[in-house]
Amino acid sequence: MFKIIAGYAFRNVLRTRLRSFFTLFSVTLIIMLYTVLTSTGDSFTNQISTALDTQDVDVAVQAKYAATPISSVIDAQTVKAIESMSEVDSVYTLLIGRKRIEGKATVVILGVSNFSAFAQRLGFSIVDGRGFCDADHEVVIGEKISKVYGLKVGDDLELNGGKKYLIVGVYSSWLNPLNSGVVSSLPTIQSLVGKTDKASLLFLKLKDSTQSSAVVKNINKHFPEMRAMEIQQLPDYFGVLKSVFYFSKIVSVLTLFIAMAVLINTFIMAISERTKEIGILSAIGWPRFMVIAIFLVEALLLSVTGGVLGFLSSYPVMALLQSNFSSVSVYLPETPSMAVFFNVLLMSFVIGVLSTIFPAIYGTNIKIAKAVRHE
Amino acid sequence: MSNLISIRNVSKVYEKGLVKALEKVNLTLEAGKIYVLMGASGCGKSTLLNLIGSLDTPTSGDVLYEGRRLNEVGTLSTFRRNFIGFVFQFHHLIPVLTLRENVESALLPNRDILAEERSERAISLLDDMGLLHRADSYANEISGGERQRGAIARALINRPKLLLADEPTGNVDSKTARLILKKVQDYIKASEGTMLIATHDPNVAAMADVVIEMEDGKITSVIHNNQDRSISDEKVSN
């Protein structure tokens, strides 16, 4: 039975070749867009989350009313007060800013209090030259900046304002966005962004990790301008990560609706054109579910094929984007993840079923005598 | 003979009562006979056929199938499949299925019949209808007469008790019409089934056991024909 129904559905898809082609083409494009956008979003979110998980710190502190880490400002007095808390073993200070490389793109700049600890925790490895010393004007740059702008060890890096910094090393990080960054000592970056004695984020390593919750409460109570959180909560707190997360979800839902609209349109037309056929099948004794099954199989053929083609076509599209648009400040993964593939399969299935079931139920609800007479 | 179908005071109106398609029709169809419904276009032949075939419901009155109302026969699709075979004026074969698949399609919902038996039955019927060489052809690849014979094979594959045909020879030449009628008549005789044909064609009426004439939604006469109405092979070849 399934063989005949599948053959029937497949030949129906071929019967209206042009319409099937454009439906398939639309679903493929929509799914490709979904794959590219969600892969980018997921990859970015995952890398940030993983980076934070591997930092081996317990508590993060940011200025309470800062929307992003870049806009967060923590003064030296607060840093010292937190450092002196009895539960705190050590504090890593991070200052984040953005500056334009003269005549080129804007990049993320990071000032760190302890480069070796920072490098170890964020998986930095020096691929050329050395790490910077605390001397002023020494920086290390990410390998992406090095490749894109042809900068190498020994060159000067001119950040806006005309100030020159000596490149002493090129680093590589598995956290891809950081490969488009410039890192230097905390005082150097403080001076560069005009935030002397200031920090953006503090990462606290506690003597006893189980005290995280108590320390967070303590900081939030005694430093009302600060917002402390356990390290696991940091991704949620970062507005940008939330935005990426919601963007990804919104894209999924929109994709679902757009693909459904395309398929619903196709199947309303198909069912309307084949009203007589529905009547004939019912007249010769086909139960309603079998008539609906024909349309469902047709829709699934189009939606799942479109899903798979959309996923596969995202490979060259992502490679193209990667090679043309992945400049210093834009992050794109090289390939979509398998998790996205399974999402695509599931979504294609759901799209196929939801977009056909209602037109098919409606179409088969007609009186058989009327359907048989339908022209 | 037992009553296969009893129609009691059946009326059918359309357009909120503005169009009276049938008005208090009473009729009994006995098992094993061939009935022909005759009348001008719009007299209610197709409406009566649709009501008997359970494709539509009467506005008032009852259609009884071996004494049971439609709501007592169980699942409608199963009932239709097992009890009734339809032949329409236009063949109405599914264009994307081959002739064999079209014939098999009527058996498809019947889970008790395996694919092998389904295929055997279809091949046997196509052979009876002289269509074996066309089994793997699509509807657009065969002639009008072959399509109609294919549609008859589809209607017969479930071995229905009642075969309903609406102008089955309306779109074929007279020679093909005689061939089609001969095939159907032979089958009905062999299976002791019942057939009701709506037609304008007096040649079709000549093969009937009972001719029912209709006018303006009413049955005006029921004529029993007691002569031998078999269509000879000689007539078919002419």
XYZ file of C-alpha atoms in Angstrom:
613
model
C 0.000 0.000 0.000
C 2.755 2.400 0.989
C 4.579 1.731 -2.276
C 1.583 2.738 -4.372
C 0.812 5.791 -2.175
C 4.463 6.900 -2.280
C 4.582 6.352 -6.042
C 1.293 8.186 -6.432
C 2.578 11.143 -4.368
C 5.920 11.222 -6.160
C 4.282 11.239 -9.587
C 1.919 13.990 -8.443
C 4.947 16.080 -7.502
C 6.313 15.481 -10.992
C 2.922 16.141 -12.596
C 3.185 19.835 -11.710
C 6.925 20.114 -12.294
C 7.222 23.866 -12.458
C 5.178 24.503 -9.339
C 6.987 21.743 -7.445
C 10.331 23.148 -8.555
C 9.568 26.648 -7.286
C 8.110 25.306 -4.038
C 11.225 23.194 -3.525
C 13.424 26.141 -4.461
C 11.662 28.406 -1.937
C 11.868 25.840 0.875
C 15.546 25.236 0.053
C 16.333 28.961 0.208
C 14.440 29.423 3.474
C 16.113 26.433 5.124
C 19.526 27.566 3.852
C 18.960 30.979 5.415
C 17.869 29.318 8.638
C 20.948 27.070 8.654
C 23.380 29.928 8.070
C 21.820 32.226 10.677
C 21.302 29.653 13.410
C 24.713 28.053 12.861
C 26.320 31.456 13.295
C 24.264 32.245 16.364
C 24.717 28.830 17.958
C 28.439 28.784 17.302
C 28.909 32.232 18.796
C 26.828 31.458 21.886
C 28.468 28.073 22.419
C 31.978 29.458 22.173
C 31.298 32.226 24.654
C 29.606 29.814 27.065
C 32.387 27.241 26.769
C 35.007 29.913 27.263
C 33.335 31.044 30.452
C 32.961 27.482 31.706
C 36.673 26.827 31.264
C 37.867 29.978 32.959
C 38.319 28.283 36.288
C 36.838 31.264 38.082
C 33.806 31.319 40.326
C 32.310 34.784 40.255
C 32.075 37.571 37.677
C 31.482 41.221 38.526
C 30.238 43.933 36.173
C 28.896 47.463 36.671
C 25.212 47.080 37.481
C 23.684 49.374 34.869
C 26.013 48.529 31.992
C 24.171 47.059 29.024
C 27.304 45.327 27.707
C 30.747 44.530 29.123
C 32.213 47.298 26.931
C 30.061 49.921 28.649
C 30.814 48.533 32.127
C 33.122 50.676 34.273
C 34.519 49.492 37.621
C 36.753 51.928 39.497
C 40.058 51.052 41.165
C 38.685 51.528 44.672
C 36.028 48.900 44.103
C 38.555 46.513 42.576
C 40.782 46.847 45.634
C 37.875 46.400 48.039
C 36.761 43.221 46.313
C 40.339 41.927 46.157
C 40.604 42.356 49.911
C 37.560 40.175 50.684
C 38.590 37.198 52.813
C 36.890 34.595 50.545
C 38.704 35.822 47.422
C 41.831 33.979 46.340
C 42.713 36.004 43.260
C 41.171 38.559 40.873
C 41.621 38.757 37.090
C 40.817 42.132 35.684
C 39.623 42.688 32.154
C 39.059 45.945 30.315
C 37.192 45.720 27.025
C 36.961 48.431 24.417
C 36.736 49.026 20.679
C 39.141 51.020 18.579
C 39.612 51.565 14.880
C 42.862 50.455 13.302
C 43.876 53.525 11.359
C 42.280 53.335 7.914
C 40.852 49.878 8.567
C 38.158 48.169 10.646
C 37.153 48.645 14.269
C 38.458 45.870 16.507
C 37.886 44.631 20.032
C 40.743 45.528 22.364
C 41.354 43.735 25.620
C 43.437 44.865 28.546
C 44.304 42.072 30.983
C 45.900 42.126 34.384
C 47.706 38.829 33.962
C 48.285 37.736 30.361
C 49.569 34.227 31.051
C 46.559 33.385 33.248
C 44.223 35.015 30.731
C 45.880 33.197 27.807
C 45.668 29.869 29.585
C 41.997 30.273 30.470
C 40.816 31.506 27.097
C 42.916 29.036 25.166
C 45.285 31.629 23.689
C 48.474 30.355 22.148
C 51.209 32.516 20.714
C 51.787 31.396 17.117
C 54.440 33.982 16.328
C 56.650 36.202 18.511
C 56.027 36.407 22.257
C 53.533 37.643 24.798
C 53.640 41.296 25.747
C 55.415 42.493 28.805
C 53.948 45.147 31.001
C 55.878 47.765 29.128
C 53.746 50.394 27.450
C 53.055 50.175 23.705
C 53.431 46.372 23.342
C 50.487 44.432 21.949
C 49.690 40.971 20.650
C 47.183 40.642 17.830
C 44.823 37.886 16.759
C 45.818 35.780 13.762
C 42.802 36.956 11.755
C 43.916 40.574 11.978
C 47.392 39.448 11.055
C 46.134 37.588 7.950
C 43.580 40.131 6.795
C 45.801 43.186 7.144
C 49.167 41.505 6.563
C 50.487 42.632 9.950
C 53.378 40.742 11.518
C 55.665 40.784 14.526
C 57.773 43.932 14.581
C 55.205 46.029 12.700
C 53.582 49.054 14.236
C 49.864 49.016 14.854
C 48.342 52.439 14.601
C 45.147 52.749 16.539
C 42.970 55.830 16.209
C 44.487 58.946 17.584
C 47.672 58.176 15.721
C 49.315 56.369 18.634
C 51.585 53.523 17.551
C 51.925 50.174 19.291
C 54.556 47.542 18.655
C 53.275 44.119 17.660
C 55.315 41.612 19.678
C 53.235 38.511 19.025
C 50.415 36.911 17.082
C 48.025 34.669 18.969
C 45.445 32.099 18.023
C 42.396 31.260 20.112
C 39.802 28.540 19.617
C 37.317 31.250 20.610
C 37.095 32.565 17.075
C 35.841 36.127 17.745
C 38.930 36.780 19.862
C 41.156 36.086 16.845
C 39.982 39.450 15.622
C 41.169 41.201 18.794
C 44.138 43.187 20.098
C 45.398 42.349 23.593
C 47.736 44.312 25.808
C 48.457 45.042 29.435
C 45.736 46.573 31.529
C 47.519 49.976 31.960
C 48.203 50.196 28.189
C 44.560 49.643 27.282
C 43.355 51.865 30.152
C 45.479 54.631 28.705
C 44.331 53.905 25.136
C 40.595 54.038 25.893
C 40.960 56.826 28.458
C 39.792 54.768 31.424
C 42.719 55.099 33.788
C 42.477 52.740 36.775
C 39.197 51.354 35.459
C 38.088 47.814 34.520
C 35.131 46.321 32.663
C 34.893 42.921 34.279
C 36.370 41.210 37.292
C 36.737 37.460 37.507
C 37.132 36.139 41.048
C 38.766 32.866 41.956
C 37.531 31.932 45.436
C 39.401 29.998 48.073
C 36.338 27.789 48.392
C 34.213 27.460 45.237
C 31.164 26.382 47.226
C 31.025 29.903 48.667
C 30.136 31.420 45.259
C 26.539 32.099 46.110
C 27.385 33.739 49.444
C 30.103 35.898 47.879
C 27.721 37.032 45.131
C 25.154 38.055 47.752
C 27.806 39.822 49.780
C 29.120 41.848 46.810
C 25.640 42.779 45.616
C 24.789 43.940 49.135
C 27.922 45.974 49.845
C 28.548 47.311 46.325
C 25.131 48.511 45.100
C 26.658 49.873 41.857
C 27.983 46.408 41.018
C 26.305 43.304 39.749
C 27.995 40.091 40.821
C 26.948 36.723 39.462
C 28.089 33.149 39.554
C 30.126 32.416 36.435
C 27.436 30.100 35.007
C 24.981 33.018 34.967
C 27.227 35.282 32.941
C 26.074 34.237 29.436
C 22.449 34.978 30.370
C 23.455 38.322 31.767
C 25.298 39.374 28.647
C 22.715 41.193 26.616
C 24.512 40.362 23.391
C 24.283 36.641 24.072
C 20.628 36.997 24.901
C 20.134 38.881 21.664
C 21.910 36.176 19.678
C 19.833 33.520 21.419
C 16.515 35.287 20.778
C 17.555 36.219 17.262
C 18.209 32.562 16.576
C 14.812 31.556 17.975
C 12.974 34.301 16.091
C 14.682 33.227 12.867
C 13.546 29.633 13.510
C 9.935 30.630 14.066
C 9.886 33.007 11.093
C 11.453 30.334 8.897
C 8.813 27.878 10.015
C 6.011 30.305 9.159
C 7.448 31.427 5.814
C 8.114 27.862 4.651
C 4.651 26.863 5.846
C 3.075 29.766 3.959
C 4.823 28.655 0.764
C 3.712 25.051 1.174
C 0.170 25.949 2.276
C -0.202 28.072 -0.845
C 1.039 25.204 -3.017
C -1.234 22.651 -1.419
C -4.344 24.811 -1.342
C -3.914 25.104 -5.112
C -3.104 21.402 -5.529
C -6.066 20.282 -3.425
C -8.424 22.678 -5.170
C -7.284 21.445 -8.601
C -7.672 17.841 -7.534
C -11.096 18.098 -5.903
C -12.519 15.708 -8.508
C -9.726 13.226 -7.781
C -10.529 13.439 -4.063
C -14.165 12.706 -4.920
C -13.257 9.699 -7.103
C -10.974 8.192 -4.476
C -13.665 8.636 -1.818
C -16.295 7.156 -4.137
C -14.239 4.005 -4.705
C -13.917 3.531 -0.963
C -10.747 5.257 0.136
C -11.033 6.340 3.763
C -10.375 10.020 4.390
C -7.041 9.437 6.113
C -5.667 7.740 2.995
C -6.647 10.661 0.786
C -5.020 13.044 3.297
C -1.963 10.748 3.398
C -1.397 11.295 -0.346
C -1.098 15.041 0.175
C 0.978 14.579 3.326
C 3.497 12.389 1.522
C 3.676 14.935 -1.311
C 4.287 17.753 1.164
C 6.909 15.745 3.043
C 8.678 14.939 -0.224
C 8.944 18.659 -0.934
C 9.673 19.881 2.593
C 12.215 17.239 3.629
C 13.977 17.358 0.241
C 13.976 21.165 0.521
C 15.328 20.853 4.073
C 18.188 18.566 3.077
C 19.026 20.638 -0.024
C 18.844 23.829 2.060
C 21.235 22.378 4.617
C 23.662 21.139 1.952
C 23.571 24.428 0.060
C 24.463 26.261 3.261
C 28.000 24.752 3.010
C 29.079 26.674 -0.104
C 27.156 29.745 1.053
C 28.938 29.756 4.420
C 32.276 29.165 2.731
C 31.536 32.088 0.416
C 30.548 34.347 3.315
C 33.582 33.199 5.274
C 35.965 34.071 2.478
C 34.364 37.380 1.554
C 32.836 38.870 4.675
C 34.587 37.324 7.638
C 36.725 40.376 8.246
C 38.120 41.275 11.625
C 34.899 42.016 13.453
C 32.572 39.463 11.933
C 32.385 35.900 13.143
C 31.142 33.119 10.895
C 31.594 29.386 11.436
C 33.046 27.484 8.499
C 30.375 24.769 8.384
C 26.924 24.272 9.902
C 26.716 21.942 12.877
C 25.088 18.508 12.840
C 22.747 19.706 15.590
C 21.398 22.211 13.076
C 20.990 19.382 10.543
C 18.753 17.427 12.913
C 16.837 20.628 13.674
C 16.383 21.154 9.941
C 15.107 17.597 9.462
C 12.648 17.945 12.324
C 11.549 21.372 11.167
C 11.083 20.211 7.571
C 8.930 17.366 8.816
C 6.841 19.687 11.001
C 6.517 22.209 8.156
C 5.386 19.456 5.773
C 2.785 18.068 8.149
C 1.392 21.363 9.469
C 1.169 23.044 6.098
C -0.759 20.194 4.473
C -2.920 18.746 7.159
C -5.350 21.665 7.367
C -5.818 22.230 3.604
C -6.159 18.451 3.177
C -8.736 18.117 5.956
C -10.640 21.062 4.512
C -10.368 19.711 0.956
C -11.606 16.242 1.888
C -14.540 17.652 3.827
C -16.440 18.358 0.622
C -19.485 16.220 -0.287
C -18.335 13.425 -2.562
C -21.135 13.971 -5.092
C -20.103 17.630 -5.372
C -16.404 16.742 -5.584
C -16.984 14.279 -8.420
C -18.824 16.973 -10.409
C -16.105 19.560 -9.711
C -14.561 21.122 -12.834
C -35.398 -12.375 -5.172
C -34.360 -10.327 -2.153
C -34.408 -6.548 -2.058
C -30.910 -5.133 -2.345
C -31.920 -1.480 -2.258
C -35.175 0.041 -1.045
C -35.830 3.701 -1.624
C -38.672 5.126 0.446
C -40.130 8.570 -0.162
C -36.753 10.025 -0.990
C -36.612 13.729 -1.799
C -33.580 15.868 -2.535
C -33.618 19.635 -2.781
C -30.765 22.044 -3.529
C -30.314 25.788 -3.114
C -32.303 25.914 0.148
C -35.327 24.266 -1.411
C -35.374 26.256 -4.644
C -34.331 23.288 -6.793
C -36.211 19.997 -6.329
C -33.972 17.306 -7.792
C -36.016 14.377 -6.475
C -39.524 14.319 -5.116
C -40.833 11.442 -3.000
C -39.186 8.687 -5.033
C -39.972 5.070 -4.182
C -38.035 2.251 -5.791
C -36.813 -1.238 -5.075
C -33.779 -2.868 -6.665
C -33.656 -6.635 -6.509
C -30.409 -8.572 -6.416
C -29.186 -10.072 -9.688
C -30.935 -7.689 -12.061
C -29.871 -4.970 -14.453
C -31.779 -1.692 -14.104
C -31.649 1.206 -16.477
C -32.634 4.739 -15.489
C -33.791 6.812 -18.431
C -34.887 10.393 -18.733
C -33.964 13.789 -20.050
C -30.956 15.667 -18.688
C -31.717 17.222 -15.314
C -34.563 14.813 -14.504
C -32.727 13.552 -11.406
C -30.984 10.373 -12.664
C -27.521 11.312 -11.383
C -28.943 12.589 -8.084
C -30.705 9.268 -7.533
C -27.508 7.394 -8.428
C -25.504 9.514 -5.967
C -28.018 8.902 -3.178
C -28.042 5.156 -3.779
C -24.245 5.201 -3.948
C -24.054 7.020 -0.574
C -22.175 9.887 -2.217
C -24.917 12.235 -1.065
C -27.677 12.199 1.535
C -31.398 12.654 0.899
C -33.185 15.742 2.209
C -35.970 13.424 3.369
C -36.807 9.748 3.107
C -34.646 6.664 3.445
C -32.335 4.554 1.318
C -32.081 1.034 2.724
C -29.259 -1.337 1.873
C -30.400 -4.915 2.423
C -32.813 -3.439 4.947
C -30.278 -1.225 6.746
C -30.148 2.549 6.813
C -26.872 4.244 5.875
C -26.117 5.018 9.530
C -26.380 1.294 10.283
C -23.924 -0.008 7.699
C -20.735 0.844 9.604
C -17.860 2.919 8.249
C -19.020 4.583 5.046
C -15.763 4.141 3.149
C -15.663 0.413 3.975
C -19.315 0.059 3.015
C -18.766 1.816 -0.310
C -15.722 -0.307 -1.004
C -17.422 -3.617 -0.269
C -20.942 -2.950 -1.495
C -20.823 -0.502 -4.383
C -18.835 -0.083 -7.568
C -18.953 3.188 -9.495
C -18.517 3.848 -13.187
C -18.668 7.516 -14.128
C -19.521 9.114 -17.448
C -15.919 10.194 -17.895
C -13.512 7.463 -16.957
C -12.019 9.477 -14.057
C -8.910 7.344 -13.927
C -6.133 8.833 -11.789
C -3.743 10.261 -14.398
C -0.508 9.562 -12.499
C -1.295 5.880 -11.973
C -0.959 3.149 -14.575
C -4.050 1.262 -15.640
C -3.126 -1.650 -13.353
C -2.502 0.691 -10.413
C -5.788 2.451 -11.099
C -7.637 -0.864 -10.952
C -5.705 -1.905 -7.843
C -6.343 1.448 -6.170
C -9.921 0.480 -5.278
C -8.567 -2.487 -3.301
C -5.785 -0.533 -1.661
C -7.611 0.338 1.575
C -8.565 -3.320 2.083
C -5.877 -4.600 4.428
C -7.155 -8.179 4.251
C -6.067 -8.414 0.636
C -2.352 -8.781 0.128
C -0.462 -7.030 -2.643
C -0.070 -10.282 -4.578
C -3.784 -11.040 -4.618
C -4.546 -7.413 -5.425
C -2.263 -7.563 -8.407
C -3.658 -10.921 -9.569
C -7.223 -9.650 -9.404
C -6.306 -6.502 -11.330
C -4.487 -8.453 -14.029
C -7.353 -10.925 -14.344
C -9.920 -8.118 -14.732
C -7.764 -6.259 -17.224
C -7.477 -9.505 -19.174
C -11.285 -9.911 -19.107
C -11.619 -6.380 -20.401
C -9.066 -6.997 -23.158
C -6.633 -4.530 -21.600
C -3.783 -6.719 -20.439
C -1.433 -5.238 -23.011
C -2.262 -1.787 -21.605
C -1.706 -2.655 -17.932
C 1.336 -0.423 -17.577
C 0.012 2.443 -19.664
C -1.193 5.726 -18.229
C -4.668 7.076 -18.954
C -3.367 9.615 -21.467
C -1.705 6.840 -23.469
C -4.848 4.813 -24.225
C -8.090 5.331 -26.127
C -11.403 6.545 -24.674
C -12.927 3.075 -24.856
C -9.931 1.520 -23.134
C -10.103 4.120 -20.379
C -13.766 3.399 -19.798
C -13.110 -0.357 -19.695
C -10.306 0.375 -17.219
C -12.755 2.361 -15.085
C -15.182 -0.597 -15.179
C -12.386 -2.955 -14.091
C -11.680 -0.603 -11.179
C -15.362 -0.632 -10.223
C -15.528 -4.439 -10.331
C -12.307 -5.351 -8.524
C -13.992 -5.257 -5.111
C -16.708 -7.607 -6.406
C -19.463 -5.200 -5.410
C -23.050 -6.265 -4.903
C -24.240 -3.177 -6.722
C -22.656 -1.562 -9.759
C -23.731 2.027 -10.415
C -22.939 3.530 -13.794
C -23.663 7.073 -14.873
C -23.731 7.287 -18.686
C -20.926 4.721 -19.018
C -21.117 4.757 -22.817
C -21.755 8.475 -23.183
C -18.293 9.250 -24.512
C -17.472 6.263 -26.687
C -18.506 5.148 -30.176
C -21.324 2.638 -30.602
C -19.055 -0.350 -31.217
C -17.043 0.351 -28.062
C -20.306 0.969 -26.210
C -21.549 -2.502 -27.158
C -18.256 -4.036 -26.088
C -18.376 -2.268 -22.728
C -21.997 -3.276 -22.133
C -21.231 -6.876 -23.062
C -18.364 -7.022 -20.573
C -20.496 -5.553 -17.805
C -23.463 -7.748 -18.575
C -21.291 -10.874 -18.554
C -19.800 -9.898 -15.235
C -23.155 -9.127 -13.622
C -24.553 -12.448 -14.803
C -21.556 -14.375 -13.576
C -21.413 -12.672 -10.192
C -25.205 -12.418 -9.681
C -24.679 -8.768 -8.946
C -27.053 -5.896 -9.495
C -26.511 -2.997 -11.820
C -28.152 0.387 -12.156
C -27.261 2.405 -15.229
C -28.284 5.983 -15.876
C -28.363 6.614 -19.625
C -29.992 8.269 -22.621
C -28.952 5.428 -24.910
C -31.829 3.137 -26.009
C -29.272 0.418 -26.833
C -28.336 0.330 -23.159
C -31.996 0.177 -22.192
C -32.390 -2.864 -24.430
C -30.115 -4.915 -22.184
C -32.008 -4.064 -18.973
C -34.244 -6.322 -16.944
C -36.065 -3.245 -15.725
C -36.288 0.181 -17.345
C -37.116 3.043 -15.007
C -38.213 6.297 -16.588
C -37.872 9.585 -14.765
C -39.187 13.071 -15.347
C -38.804 16.190 -13.203
C -37.444 14.319 -10.202
C -40.146 11.661 -10.215
C -40.332 8.083 -11.461
C -42.956 7.985 -14.157
C -42.795 4.321 -15.154
C -41.105 1.042 -14.296
C -41.091 -1.434 -17.201
C -40.050 -5.061 -16.701
C -38.526 -6.669 -19.761
C -39.021 -10.397 -19.928
C -37.183 -11.085 -23.195
C -33.619 -12.371 -23.508
C -31.455 -9.271 -23.411
C -28.028 -10.865 -23.714
C -25.650 -9.027 -25.991
C -24.277 -11.623 -28.382
C -20.654 -11.727 -29.458
C -21.911 -11.222 -33.002
C -23.549 -7.912 -32.014
C -20.360 -6.743 -30.386
C -18.256 -7.456 -33.446
C -20.667 -5.471 -35.623
